[in-house]
XYZ file of C-alpha atoms in Angstrom:
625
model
C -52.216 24.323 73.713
C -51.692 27.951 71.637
C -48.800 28.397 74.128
C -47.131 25.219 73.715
C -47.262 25.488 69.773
C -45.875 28.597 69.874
C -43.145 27.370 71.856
C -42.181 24.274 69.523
C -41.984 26.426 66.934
C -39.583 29.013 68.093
C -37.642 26.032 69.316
C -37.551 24.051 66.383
C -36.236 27.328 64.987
C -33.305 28.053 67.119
C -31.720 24.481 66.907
C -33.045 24.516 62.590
C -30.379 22.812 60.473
C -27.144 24.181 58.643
C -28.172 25.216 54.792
C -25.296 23.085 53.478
C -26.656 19.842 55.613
C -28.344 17.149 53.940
C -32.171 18.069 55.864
C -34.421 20.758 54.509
C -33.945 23.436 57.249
C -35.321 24.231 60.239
C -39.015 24.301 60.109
C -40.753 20.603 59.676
C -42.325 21.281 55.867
C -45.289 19.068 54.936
C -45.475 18.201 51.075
C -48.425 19.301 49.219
C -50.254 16.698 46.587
C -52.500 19.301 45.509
C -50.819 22.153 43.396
C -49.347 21.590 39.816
C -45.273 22.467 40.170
C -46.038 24.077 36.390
C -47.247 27.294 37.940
C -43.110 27.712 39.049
C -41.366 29.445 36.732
C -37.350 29.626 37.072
C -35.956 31.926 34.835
C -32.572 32.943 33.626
C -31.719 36.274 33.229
C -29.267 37.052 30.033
C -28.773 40.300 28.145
C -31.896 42.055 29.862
C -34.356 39.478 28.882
C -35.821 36.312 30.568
C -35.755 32.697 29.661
C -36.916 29.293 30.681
C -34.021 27.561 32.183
C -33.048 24.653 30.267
C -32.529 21.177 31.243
C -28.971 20.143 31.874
C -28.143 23.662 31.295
C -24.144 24.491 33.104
C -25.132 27.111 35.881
C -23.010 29.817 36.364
C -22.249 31.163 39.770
C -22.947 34.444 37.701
C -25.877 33.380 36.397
C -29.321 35.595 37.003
C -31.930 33.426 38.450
C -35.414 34.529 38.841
C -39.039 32.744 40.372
C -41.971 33.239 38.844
C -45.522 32.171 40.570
C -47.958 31.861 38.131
C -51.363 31.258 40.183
C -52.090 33.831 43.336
C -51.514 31.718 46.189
C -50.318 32.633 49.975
C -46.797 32.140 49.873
C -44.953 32.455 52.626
C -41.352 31.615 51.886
C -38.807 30.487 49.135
C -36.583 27.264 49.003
C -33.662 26.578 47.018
C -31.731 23.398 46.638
C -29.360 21.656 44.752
C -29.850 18.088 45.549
C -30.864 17.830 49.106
C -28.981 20.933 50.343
C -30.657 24.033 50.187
C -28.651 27.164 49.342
C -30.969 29.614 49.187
C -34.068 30.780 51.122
C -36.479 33.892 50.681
C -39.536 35.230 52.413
C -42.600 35.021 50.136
C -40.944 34.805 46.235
C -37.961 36.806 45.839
C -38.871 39.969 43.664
C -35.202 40.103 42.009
C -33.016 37.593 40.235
C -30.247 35.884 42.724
C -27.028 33.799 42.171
C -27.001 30.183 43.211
C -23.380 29.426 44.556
C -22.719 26.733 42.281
C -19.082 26.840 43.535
C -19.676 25.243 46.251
C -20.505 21.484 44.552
C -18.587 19.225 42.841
C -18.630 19.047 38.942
C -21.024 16.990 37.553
C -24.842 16.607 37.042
C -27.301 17.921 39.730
C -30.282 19.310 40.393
C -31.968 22.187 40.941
C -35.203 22.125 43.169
C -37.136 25.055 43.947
C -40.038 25.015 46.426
C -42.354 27.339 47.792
C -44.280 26.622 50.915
C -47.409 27.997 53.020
C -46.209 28.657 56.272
C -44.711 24.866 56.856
C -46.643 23.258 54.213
C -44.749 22.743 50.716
C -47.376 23.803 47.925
C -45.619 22.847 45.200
C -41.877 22.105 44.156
C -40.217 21.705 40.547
C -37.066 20.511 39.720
C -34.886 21.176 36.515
C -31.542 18.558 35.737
C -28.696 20.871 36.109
C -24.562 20.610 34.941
C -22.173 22.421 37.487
C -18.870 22.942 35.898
C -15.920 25.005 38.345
C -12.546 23.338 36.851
C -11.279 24.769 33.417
C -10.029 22.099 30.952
C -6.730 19.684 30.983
C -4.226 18.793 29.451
C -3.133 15.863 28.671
C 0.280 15.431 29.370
C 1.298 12.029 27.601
C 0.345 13.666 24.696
C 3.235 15.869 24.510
C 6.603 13.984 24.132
C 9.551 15.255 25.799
C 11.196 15.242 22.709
C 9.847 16.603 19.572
C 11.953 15.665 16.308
C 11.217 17.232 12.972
C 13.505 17.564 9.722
C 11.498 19.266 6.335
C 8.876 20.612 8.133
C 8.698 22.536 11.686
C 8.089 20.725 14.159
C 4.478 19.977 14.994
C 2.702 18.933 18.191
C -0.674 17.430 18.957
C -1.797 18.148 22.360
C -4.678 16.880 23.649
C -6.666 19.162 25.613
C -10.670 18.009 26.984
C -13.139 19.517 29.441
C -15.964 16.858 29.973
C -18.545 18.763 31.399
C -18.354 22.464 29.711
C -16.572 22.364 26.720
C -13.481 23.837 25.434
C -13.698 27.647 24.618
C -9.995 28.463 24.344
C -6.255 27.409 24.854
C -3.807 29.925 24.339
C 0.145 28.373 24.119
C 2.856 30.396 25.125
C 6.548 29.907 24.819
C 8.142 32.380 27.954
C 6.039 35.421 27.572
C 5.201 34.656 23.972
C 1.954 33.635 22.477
C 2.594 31.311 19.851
C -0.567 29.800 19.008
C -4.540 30.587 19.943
C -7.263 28.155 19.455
C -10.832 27.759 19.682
C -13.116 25.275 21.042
C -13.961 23.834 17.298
C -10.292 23.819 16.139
C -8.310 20.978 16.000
C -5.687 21.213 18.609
C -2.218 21.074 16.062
C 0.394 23.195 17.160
C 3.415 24.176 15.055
C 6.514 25.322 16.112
C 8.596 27.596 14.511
C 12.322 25.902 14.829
C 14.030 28.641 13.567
C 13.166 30.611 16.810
C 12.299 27.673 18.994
C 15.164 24.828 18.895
C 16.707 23.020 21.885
C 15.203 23.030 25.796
C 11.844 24.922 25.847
C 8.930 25.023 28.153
C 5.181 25.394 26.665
C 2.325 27.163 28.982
C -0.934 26.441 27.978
C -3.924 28.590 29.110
C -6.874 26.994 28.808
C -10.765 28.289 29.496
C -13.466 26.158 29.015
C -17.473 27.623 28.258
C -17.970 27.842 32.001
C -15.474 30.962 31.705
C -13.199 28.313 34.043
C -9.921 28.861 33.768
C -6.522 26.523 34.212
C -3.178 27.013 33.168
C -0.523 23.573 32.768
C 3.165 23.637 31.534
C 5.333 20.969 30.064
C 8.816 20.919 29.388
C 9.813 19.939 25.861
C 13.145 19.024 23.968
C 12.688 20.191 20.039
C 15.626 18.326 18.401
C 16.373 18.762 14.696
C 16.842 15.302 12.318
C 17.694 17.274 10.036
C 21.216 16.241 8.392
C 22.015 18.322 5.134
C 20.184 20.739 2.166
C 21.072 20.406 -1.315
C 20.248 24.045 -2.857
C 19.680 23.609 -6.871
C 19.208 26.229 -9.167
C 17.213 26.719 -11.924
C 17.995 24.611 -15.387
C 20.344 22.552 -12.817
C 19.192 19.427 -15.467
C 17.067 19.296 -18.622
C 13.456 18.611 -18.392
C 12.279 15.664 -19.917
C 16.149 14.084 -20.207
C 17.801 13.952 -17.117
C 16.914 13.135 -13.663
C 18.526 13.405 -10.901
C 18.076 11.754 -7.309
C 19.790 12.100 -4.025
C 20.475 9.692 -1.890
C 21.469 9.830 2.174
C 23.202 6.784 3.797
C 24.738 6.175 7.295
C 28.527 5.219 6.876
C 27.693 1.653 6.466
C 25.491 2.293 2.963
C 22.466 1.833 5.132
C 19.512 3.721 3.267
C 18.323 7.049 5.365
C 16.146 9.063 2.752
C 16.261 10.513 -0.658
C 14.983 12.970 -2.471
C 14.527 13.679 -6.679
C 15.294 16.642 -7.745
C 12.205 18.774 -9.795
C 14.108 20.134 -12.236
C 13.440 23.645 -11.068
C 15.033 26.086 -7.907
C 14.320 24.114 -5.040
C 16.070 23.005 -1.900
C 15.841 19.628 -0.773
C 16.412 18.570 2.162
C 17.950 15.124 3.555
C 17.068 13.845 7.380
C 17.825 10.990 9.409
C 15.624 8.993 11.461
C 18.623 8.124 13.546
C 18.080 9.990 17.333
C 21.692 9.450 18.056
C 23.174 11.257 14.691
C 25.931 13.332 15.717
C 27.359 15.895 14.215
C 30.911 13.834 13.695
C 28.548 11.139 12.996
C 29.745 9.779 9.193
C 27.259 9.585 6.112
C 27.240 9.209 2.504
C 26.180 11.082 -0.592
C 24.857 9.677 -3.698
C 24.245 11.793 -6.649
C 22.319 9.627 -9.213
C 22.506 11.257 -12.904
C 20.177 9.860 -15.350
C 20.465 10.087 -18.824
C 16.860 9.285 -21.143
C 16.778 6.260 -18.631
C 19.770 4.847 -19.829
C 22.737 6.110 -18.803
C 23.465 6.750 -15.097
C 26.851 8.750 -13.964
C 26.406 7.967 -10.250
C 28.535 10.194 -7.530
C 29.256 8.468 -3.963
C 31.037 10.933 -1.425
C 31.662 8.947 1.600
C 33.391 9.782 4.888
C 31.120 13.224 5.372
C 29.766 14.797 8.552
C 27.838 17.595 9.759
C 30.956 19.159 11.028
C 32.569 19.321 7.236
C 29.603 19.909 5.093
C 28.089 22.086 7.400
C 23.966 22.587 6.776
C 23.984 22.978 2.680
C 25.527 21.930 -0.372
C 24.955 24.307 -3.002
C 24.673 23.640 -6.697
C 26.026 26.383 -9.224
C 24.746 26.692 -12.171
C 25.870 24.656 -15.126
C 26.252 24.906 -19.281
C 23.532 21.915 -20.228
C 23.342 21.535 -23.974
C 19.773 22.117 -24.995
C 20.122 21.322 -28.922
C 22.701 19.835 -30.663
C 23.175 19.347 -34.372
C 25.686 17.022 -36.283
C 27.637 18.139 -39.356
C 30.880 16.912 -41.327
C 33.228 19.030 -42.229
C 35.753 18.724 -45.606
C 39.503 18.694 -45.157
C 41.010 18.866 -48.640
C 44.540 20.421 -47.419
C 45.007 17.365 -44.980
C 48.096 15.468 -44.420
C 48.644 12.253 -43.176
C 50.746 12.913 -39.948
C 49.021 15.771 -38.963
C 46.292 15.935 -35.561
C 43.261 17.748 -36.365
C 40.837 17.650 -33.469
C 38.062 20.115 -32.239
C 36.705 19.216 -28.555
C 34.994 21.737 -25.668
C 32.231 21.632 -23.551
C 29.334 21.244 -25.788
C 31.025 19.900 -28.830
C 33.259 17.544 -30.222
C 34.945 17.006 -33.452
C 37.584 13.899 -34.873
C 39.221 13.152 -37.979
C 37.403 10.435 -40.090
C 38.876 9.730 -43.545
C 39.712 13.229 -44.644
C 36.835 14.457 -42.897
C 35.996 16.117 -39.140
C 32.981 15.185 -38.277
C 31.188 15.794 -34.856
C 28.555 17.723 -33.202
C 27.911 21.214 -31.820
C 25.694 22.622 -28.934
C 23.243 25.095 -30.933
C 21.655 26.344 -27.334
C 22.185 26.271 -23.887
C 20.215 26.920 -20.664
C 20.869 30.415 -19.164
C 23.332 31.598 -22.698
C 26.012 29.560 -20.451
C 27.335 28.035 -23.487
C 29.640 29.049 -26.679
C 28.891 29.405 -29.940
C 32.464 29.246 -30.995
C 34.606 25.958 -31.607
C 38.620 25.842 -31.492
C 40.212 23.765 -34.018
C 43.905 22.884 -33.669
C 46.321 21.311 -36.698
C 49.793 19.824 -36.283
C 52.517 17.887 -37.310
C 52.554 15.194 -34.729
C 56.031 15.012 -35.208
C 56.942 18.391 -35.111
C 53.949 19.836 -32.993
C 56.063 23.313 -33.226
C 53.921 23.090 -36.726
C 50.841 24.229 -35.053
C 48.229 26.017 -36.753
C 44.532 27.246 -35.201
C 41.062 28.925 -35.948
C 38.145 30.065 -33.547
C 35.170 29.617 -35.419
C 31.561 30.845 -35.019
C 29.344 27.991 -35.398
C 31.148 25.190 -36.828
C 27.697 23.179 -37.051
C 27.392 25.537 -40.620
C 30.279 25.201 -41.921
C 30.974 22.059 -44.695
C 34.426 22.463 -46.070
C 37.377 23.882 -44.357
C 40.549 25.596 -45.927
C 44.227 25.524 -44.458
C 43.320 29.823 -45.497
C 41.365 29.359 -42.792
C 44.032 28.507 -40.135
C 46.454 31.189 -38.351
C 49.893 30.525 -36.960
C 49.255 34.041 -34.699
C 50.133 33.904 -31.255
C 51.266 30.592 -31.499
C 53.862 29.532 -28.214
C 56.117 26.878 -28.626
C 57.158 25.606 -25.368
C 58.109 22.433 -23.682
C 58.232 20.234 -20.159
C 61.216 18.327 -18.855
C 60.049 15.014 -17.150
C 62.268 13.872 -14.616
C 62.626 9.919 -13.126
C 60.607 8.462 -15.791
C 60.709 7.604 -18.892
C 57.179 7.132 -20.436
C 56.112 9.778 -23.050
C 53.903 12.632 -21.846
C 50.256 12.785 -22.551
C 49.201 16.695 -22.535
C 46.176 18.564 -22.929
C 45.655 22.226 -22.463
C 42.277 24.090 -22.359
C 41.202 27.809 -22.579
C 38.334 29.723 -21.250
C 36.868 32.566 -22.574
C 35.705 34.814 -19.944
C 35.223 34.338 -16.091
C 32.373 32.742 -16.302
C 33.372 29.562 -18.475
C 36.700 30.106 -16.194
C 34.683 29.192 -13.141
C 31.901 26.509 -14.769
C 34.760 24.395 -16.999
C 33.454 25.726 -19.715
C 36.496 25.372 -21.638
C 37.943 25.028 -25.609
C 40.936 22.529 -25.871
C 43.539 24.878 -27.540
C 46.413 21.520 -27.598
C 46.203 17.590 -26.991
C 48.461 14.982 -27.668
C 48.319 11.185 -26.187
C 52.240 10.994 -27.208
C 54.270 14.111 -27.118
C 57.292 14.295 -29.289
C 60.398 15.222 -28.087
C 64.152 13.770 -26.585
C 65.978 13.520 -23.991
C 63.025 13.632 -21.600
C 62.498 17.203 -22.981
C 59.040 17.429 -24.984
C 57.240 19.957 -27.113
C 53.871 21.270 -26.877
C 52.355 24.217 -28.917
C 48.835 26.251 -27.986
C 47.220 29.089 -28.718
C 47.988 32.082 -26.574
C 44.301 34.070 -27.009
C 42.784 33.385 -23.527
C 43.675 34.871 -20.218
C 42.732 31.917 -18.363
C 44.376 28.181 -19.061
C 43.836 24.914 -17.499
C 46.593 22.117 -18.101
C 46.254 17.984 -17.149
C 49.365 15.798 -17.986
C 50.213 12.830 -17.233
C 53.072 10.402 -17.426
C 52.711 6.949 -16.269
C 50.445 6.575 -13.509
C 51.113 9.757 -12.353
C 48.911 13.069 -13.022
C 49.471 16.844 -12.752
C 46.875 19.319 -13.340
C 46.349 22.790 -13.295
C 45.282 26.710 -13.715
C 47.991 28.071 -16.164
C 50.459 25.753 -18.043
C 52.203 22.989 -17.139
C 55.652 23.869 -15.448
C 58.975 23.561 -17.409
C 59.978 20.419 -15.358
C 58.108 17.848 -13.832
C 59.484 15.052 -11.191
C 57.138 11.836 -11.664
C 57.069 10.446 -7.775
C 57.724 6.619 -7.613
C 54.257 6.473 -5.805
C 51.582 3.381 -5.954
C 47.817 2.641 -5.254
C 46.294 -0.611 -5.075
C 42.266 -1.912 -4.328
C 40.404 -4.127 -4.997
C 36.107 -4.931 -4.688
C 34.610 -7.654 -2.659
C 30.493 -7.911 -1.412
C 29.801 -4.536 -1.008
C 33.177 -3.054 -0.086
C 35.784 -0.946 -1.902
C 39.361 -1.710 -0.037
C 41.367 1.142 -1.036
C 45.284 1.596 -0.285
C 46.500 4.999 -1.248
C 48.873 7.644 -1.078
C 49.904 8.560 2.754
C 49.276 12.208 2.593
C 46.711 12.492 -0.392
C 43.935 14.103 0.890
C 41.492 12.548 -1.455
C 40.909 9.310 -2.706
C 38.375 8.445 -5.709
C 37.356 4.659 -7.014
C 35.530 4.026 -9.856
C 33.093 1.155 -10.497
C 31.326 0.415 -13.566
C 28.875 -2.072 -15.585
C 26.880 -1.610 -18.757
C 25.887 1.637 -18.633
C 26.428 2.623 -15.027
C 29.508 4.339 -13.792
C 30.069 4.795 -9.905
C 32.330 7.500 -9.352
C 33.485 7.195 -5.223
C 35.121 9.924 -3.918
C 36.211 9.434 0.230
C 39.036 10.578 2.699
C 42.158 9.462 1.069
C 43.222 8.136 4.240
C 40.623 5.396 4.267
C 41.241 2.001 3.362
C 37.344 1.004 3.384
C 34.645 2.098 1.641
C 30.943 0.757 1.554
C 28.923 0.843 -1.322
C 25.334 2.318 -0.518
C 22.240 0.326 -0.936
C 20.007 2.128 -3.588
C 16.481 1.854 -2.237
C 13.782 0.530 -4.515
C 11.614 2.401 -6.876
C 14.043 5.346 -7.279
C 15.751 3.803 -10.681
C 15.087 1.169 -12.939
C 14.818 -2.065 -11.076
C 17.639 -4.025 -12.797
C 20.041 -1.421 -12.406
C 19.012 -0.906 -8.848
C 19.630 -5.086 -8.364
C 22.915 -4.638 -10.372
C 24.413 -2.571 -7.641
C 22.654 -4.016 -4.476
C 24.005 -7.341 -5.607
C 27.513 -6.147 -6.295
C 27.857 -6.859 -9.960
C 29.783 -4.425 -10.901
C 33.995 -4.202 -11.995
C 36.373 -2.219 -10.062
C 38.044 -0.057 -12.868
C 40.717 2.264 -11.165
C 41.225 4.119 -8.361
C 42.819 7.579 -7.466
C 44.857 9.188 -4.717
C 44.699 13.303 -4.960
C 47.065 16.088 -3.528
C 45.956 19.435 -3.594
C 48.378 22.397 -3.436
C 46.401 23.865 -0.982
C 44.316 21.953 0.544
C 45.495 19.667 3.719
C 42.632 17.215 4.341
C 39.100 15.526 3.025
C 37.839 18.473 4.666
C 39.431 20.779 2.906
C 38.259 19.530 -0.015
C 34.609 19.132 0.807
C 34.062 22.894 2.021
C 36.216 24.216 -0.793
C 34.830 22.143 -3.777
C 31.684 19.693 -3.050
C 29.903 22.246 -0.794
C 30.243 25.533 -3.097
C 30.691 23.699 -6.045
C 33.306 25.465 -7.461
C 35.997 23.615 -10.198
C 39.071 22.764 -7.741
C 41.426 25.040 -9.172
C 39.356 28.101 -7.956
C 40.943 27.587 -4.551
C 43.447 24.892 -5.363
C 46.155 25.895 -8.080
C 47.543 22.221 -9.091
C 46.725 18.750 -7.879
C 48.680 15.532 -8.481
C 47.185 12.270 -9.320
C 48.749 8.507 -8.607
C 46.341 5.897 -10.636
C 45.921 2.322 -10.961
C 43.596 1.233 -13.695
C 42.865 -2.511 -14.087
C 41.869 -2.238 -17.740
C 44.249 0.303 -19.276
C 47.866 2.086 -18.685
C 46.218 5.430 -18.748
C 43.694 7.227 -16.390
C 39.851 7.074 -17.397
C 38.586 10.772 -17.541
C 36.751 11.973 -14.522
C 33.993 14.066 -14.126
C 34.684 16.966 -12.097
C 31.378 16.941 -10.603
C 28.594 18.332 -11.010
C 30.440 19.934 -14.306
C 30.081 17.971 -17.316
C 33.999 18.569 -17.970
C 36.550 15.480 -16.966
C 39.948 15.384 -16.771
């Protein structure tokens, strides 16, 4: 019977089970009821020292595993399993620390089952829970769009990156060979992208590790697309704190509201986006500059018919003489004579005749010394303007009672202008600048003006002081205009030109000048004046919706709802400019005066309340012409 034991044993031995298969292995074991699994200690091996392993603890394929017996007992081999497949086996109890191939099982929760046995009797087994973890973490791909839009702000992505079993350790993002970002497992995942380097068709890697030391790696293709339509660069003292405000409105070409901004007074750029994904760059918009005055007054500036392609990226503010202080005086004229024009007008100040008195206002102080603290006073015989007398006075504001002592006839010019094919009577004014500066900020003194110049023959007089290298001349004679660096030339040809529109709902219909490159409408109501300023080969122009909460609510309804009067309307030739375009880059985007890089400009006018043209601002100068 010894024989035949021995045999069955060997036997069983040679045809004993794979390790991976689902039976114990090749020996029949018997369990054992009667020895307390306690006395089997597994142990994992970190950093030279030796620790209980935990419950649901991830094991490592690298992790050290060691077996502890705690009671002498005859031990005769080793058994290792996870779950019902055993993956290790040792003589006796293994004496070092051994790997478990944890690679070889799917991810997930298992356990871990060690048993030592007497010969083919089990005498004791303990099991621990274990986690097995071999895939690194993933990305999510739905949550990275294809596109990514941004305007004010980079643009900014949110991927979503998990690893259920582990945990997240790191994800490193790489643009081509270029880390852009690095996380951690406690970080939340928001990645921003740089869109001055990173615009247009790019692909983002993403190298992720989880705790498990697992590795993956994922790309996605992305399209980073700019909403960004146009800055508006202000500089400091731009308005004045506490009085003005001033907004900025975007609209599509059909007044439809895109986004708006309010200026803070100080440096700043703003900057205007679209929410449109199909804005081209010939796509049209519209400007509105909003002035507000102590909440009461609003100058409001609508330039329609723009596009990327003519503005470009940025309009950009200079900056501009605002009148910080002001003081009021009257001034006596005992040497007056009826007849005569005094007048005293410039940026900042502004003087008239009142019953033998001139009494105004002057500009004390101005942001950034951009101001003067001079006034030019002219006196003439309307009738005989050749009688032209002048003084350039430091602060006016102090001054109570002036003398004709006081006047000079020095480098007075006499001079005159021949108008041609019509014969309504001149209206001339002529303006001086002081230095380069005021030259290129209309910061000017008006050295002559006359509503009615005197003369015959269709030849009339004008007189001015000649003290300032640069002049600036605006004349006009019945609905035409001519302005201008320098003074006016010695013959002018009034063109038999017209202009006609009219205001209906929320539309301006314009007909202008074939050839003007400009055309301008004006609006108005109470105390709101809407300046329009479009392609002067248009014939329609929409009125913007003003969104609410941006002004007071009743002018905001005054507009929307269209109660407002069409006043006149403009069409504008400039000597050297040959389209809207021209115009825009030359004047609205660098915000220079017109005559920096246009010498003269023509005018034809219709005004539905008056024979004569209503001043216009030459925005964003406080001058008008």
């Amino acid at each position: 019977m010894k024989a035949l034991h021995k045999f069955l044993v060997i036997l069983l031995s040679i045809i004993g089970f794979n390790s991976c298969s689902n039976e114990e292995n090749s020996i029949k074991t018997v369990e054992s009821q009667n020895i307390d699994p306690s006395i089997i200690s597994i142990q994992l091996i970190e950093n030279g020292s030796s620790n209980d392993l935990q419950q649901n603890r991830i094991l490592l394929s690298t992790d050290n595993i060691s077996i502890t017996i705690l009671e002498n007992l005859d031990i005769s081999r080793t058994d290792v399993f996870i779950d019902d497949n055993l993956v290790e086996s040792f003589d006796e109890v293994p004496t070092d620390s051994f790997n478990i191939p944890v690679q070889d099982f799917e991810d997930g929760d298992h356990e871990l089952t060690i048993k030592i046995l007497s010969n083919t009797s089990v005498l004791a087994s303990k099991s621990i829970d274990i986690k097995i973890d071999n895939t690194g973490p993933i990305l999510d791909l739905n949550s990275i769009a294809s596109t990514i839009y941004y305007c004010r702000e980079n643009a900014v992505i949110y991927p979503s990156v998990s690893d259920e079993i582990a945990g997240i350790s790191s994800v490193k993002v790489y643009i081509g060979p270029t880390l852009i970002s690095e996380f951690n497992g406690n970080d939340n995942f928001v990645l921003e992208l740089d869109t001055q380097l990173y615009e247009g068709a790019q692909e983002l890697s993403f190298e992720m590790t989880d705790i498990a030391n697992n590795t993956s790696n994922q790309s996605v293709s992305i399209d980073v697309v700019s909403l960004f339509v146009v800055n508006i660069d202000f500089p400091d003292n731009f308005t004045r704190p506490n009085i003005d405000t001033f907004h900025v409105i975007l609209s599509d070409e059909n007044g439809n509201y895109l986004d708006s901004e309010t200026h803070s007074d100080f440096s700043e750029v703003i900057k205007l986006c679209t929410e449109d994904l199909n804005f081209t760059d010939n796509a049209k918009y519209t400007l509105t500059f909003i002035e507000e005055f102590e909440n009461a007054i609003y100058n409001i500036y609508v330039y329609s018919d723009l596009t990327k392609s003519i503005v470009g990226n940025t309009i950009t503010f200079q900056p501009r003489p605002n009148a910080l202080s002001v003081d009021t005086n009257v001034m006596d004229l005992p040497f007056y004579q009826n007849g005569y024009m005094i007048k005293s007008a410039g940026r900042g100040y502004n003087y008239v005749y009142i019953n033998d008195e001139l009494s105004g206002h002057f500009s004390t102080s101005y942001n950034d010394n951009l101001g003067s603290n001079k006034a030019f006073i002219q006196y003439y015989n309307t009738n005989d303007n050749s009688d032209y007398q002048w003084m350039f006075v430091d602060n006016p504001n102090l001054i109570s009672v002036l003398n004709i002592s006081d006047f000079t006839t020095s480098n007075v010019v006499n001079s005159s202008v021949q108008i041609n094919n019509s014969n309504d009577t001149p209206f001339l004014s002529i303006y001086g600048f002081e230095d380069t500066v005021s030259y290129n900020d209309i910061n000017g003194h008006q050295v002559f003006w006359d509503a009615s110049l005197s003369g015959s023959n269709n030849l009339y007089n004008y007189s001015y002081a000649d003290i300032f290298n640069d002049n600036f001349y605006s004349l006009r004679v019945g609905n035409y205009c001519k302005e201008g660096v320098g003074l006016p030339p010695s013959s002018i040809s009034v063109p038999n030109l017209n202009v006609s529109f009219n205001y209906t709902g929320n539309t301006i219909n314009f007909n202008g000048v074939s050839g003007y490159e400009v055309g301008r409408a004006r609006l108005a109501n109470q105390n709101v004046k809407i300046e329009f300023i479009f392609d002067g080969n248009s014939n329609q122009i929409t009125v913007p919706t003003i969104p609410d909460g941006l002004i007071a609510s009743d002018i905001t309804e005054l507009i929307n709802n269209g109660n407002l009067d069409a006043v006149q309307a403009v069409s504008e030739d400039y000597s050297d400019f040959y389209s809207y375009s021209d115009y825009i880059s030359n004047v609205l985007v660098t915000s220079n005066p017109f005559y920096i890089t246009s010498s003269v400009r023509e005018r034809i006018f219709i005004n539905n309340n008056s024979n004569s043209i209503f001043p216009i601002f030459e925005f964003p100068y406080f001058e008008r012409f």
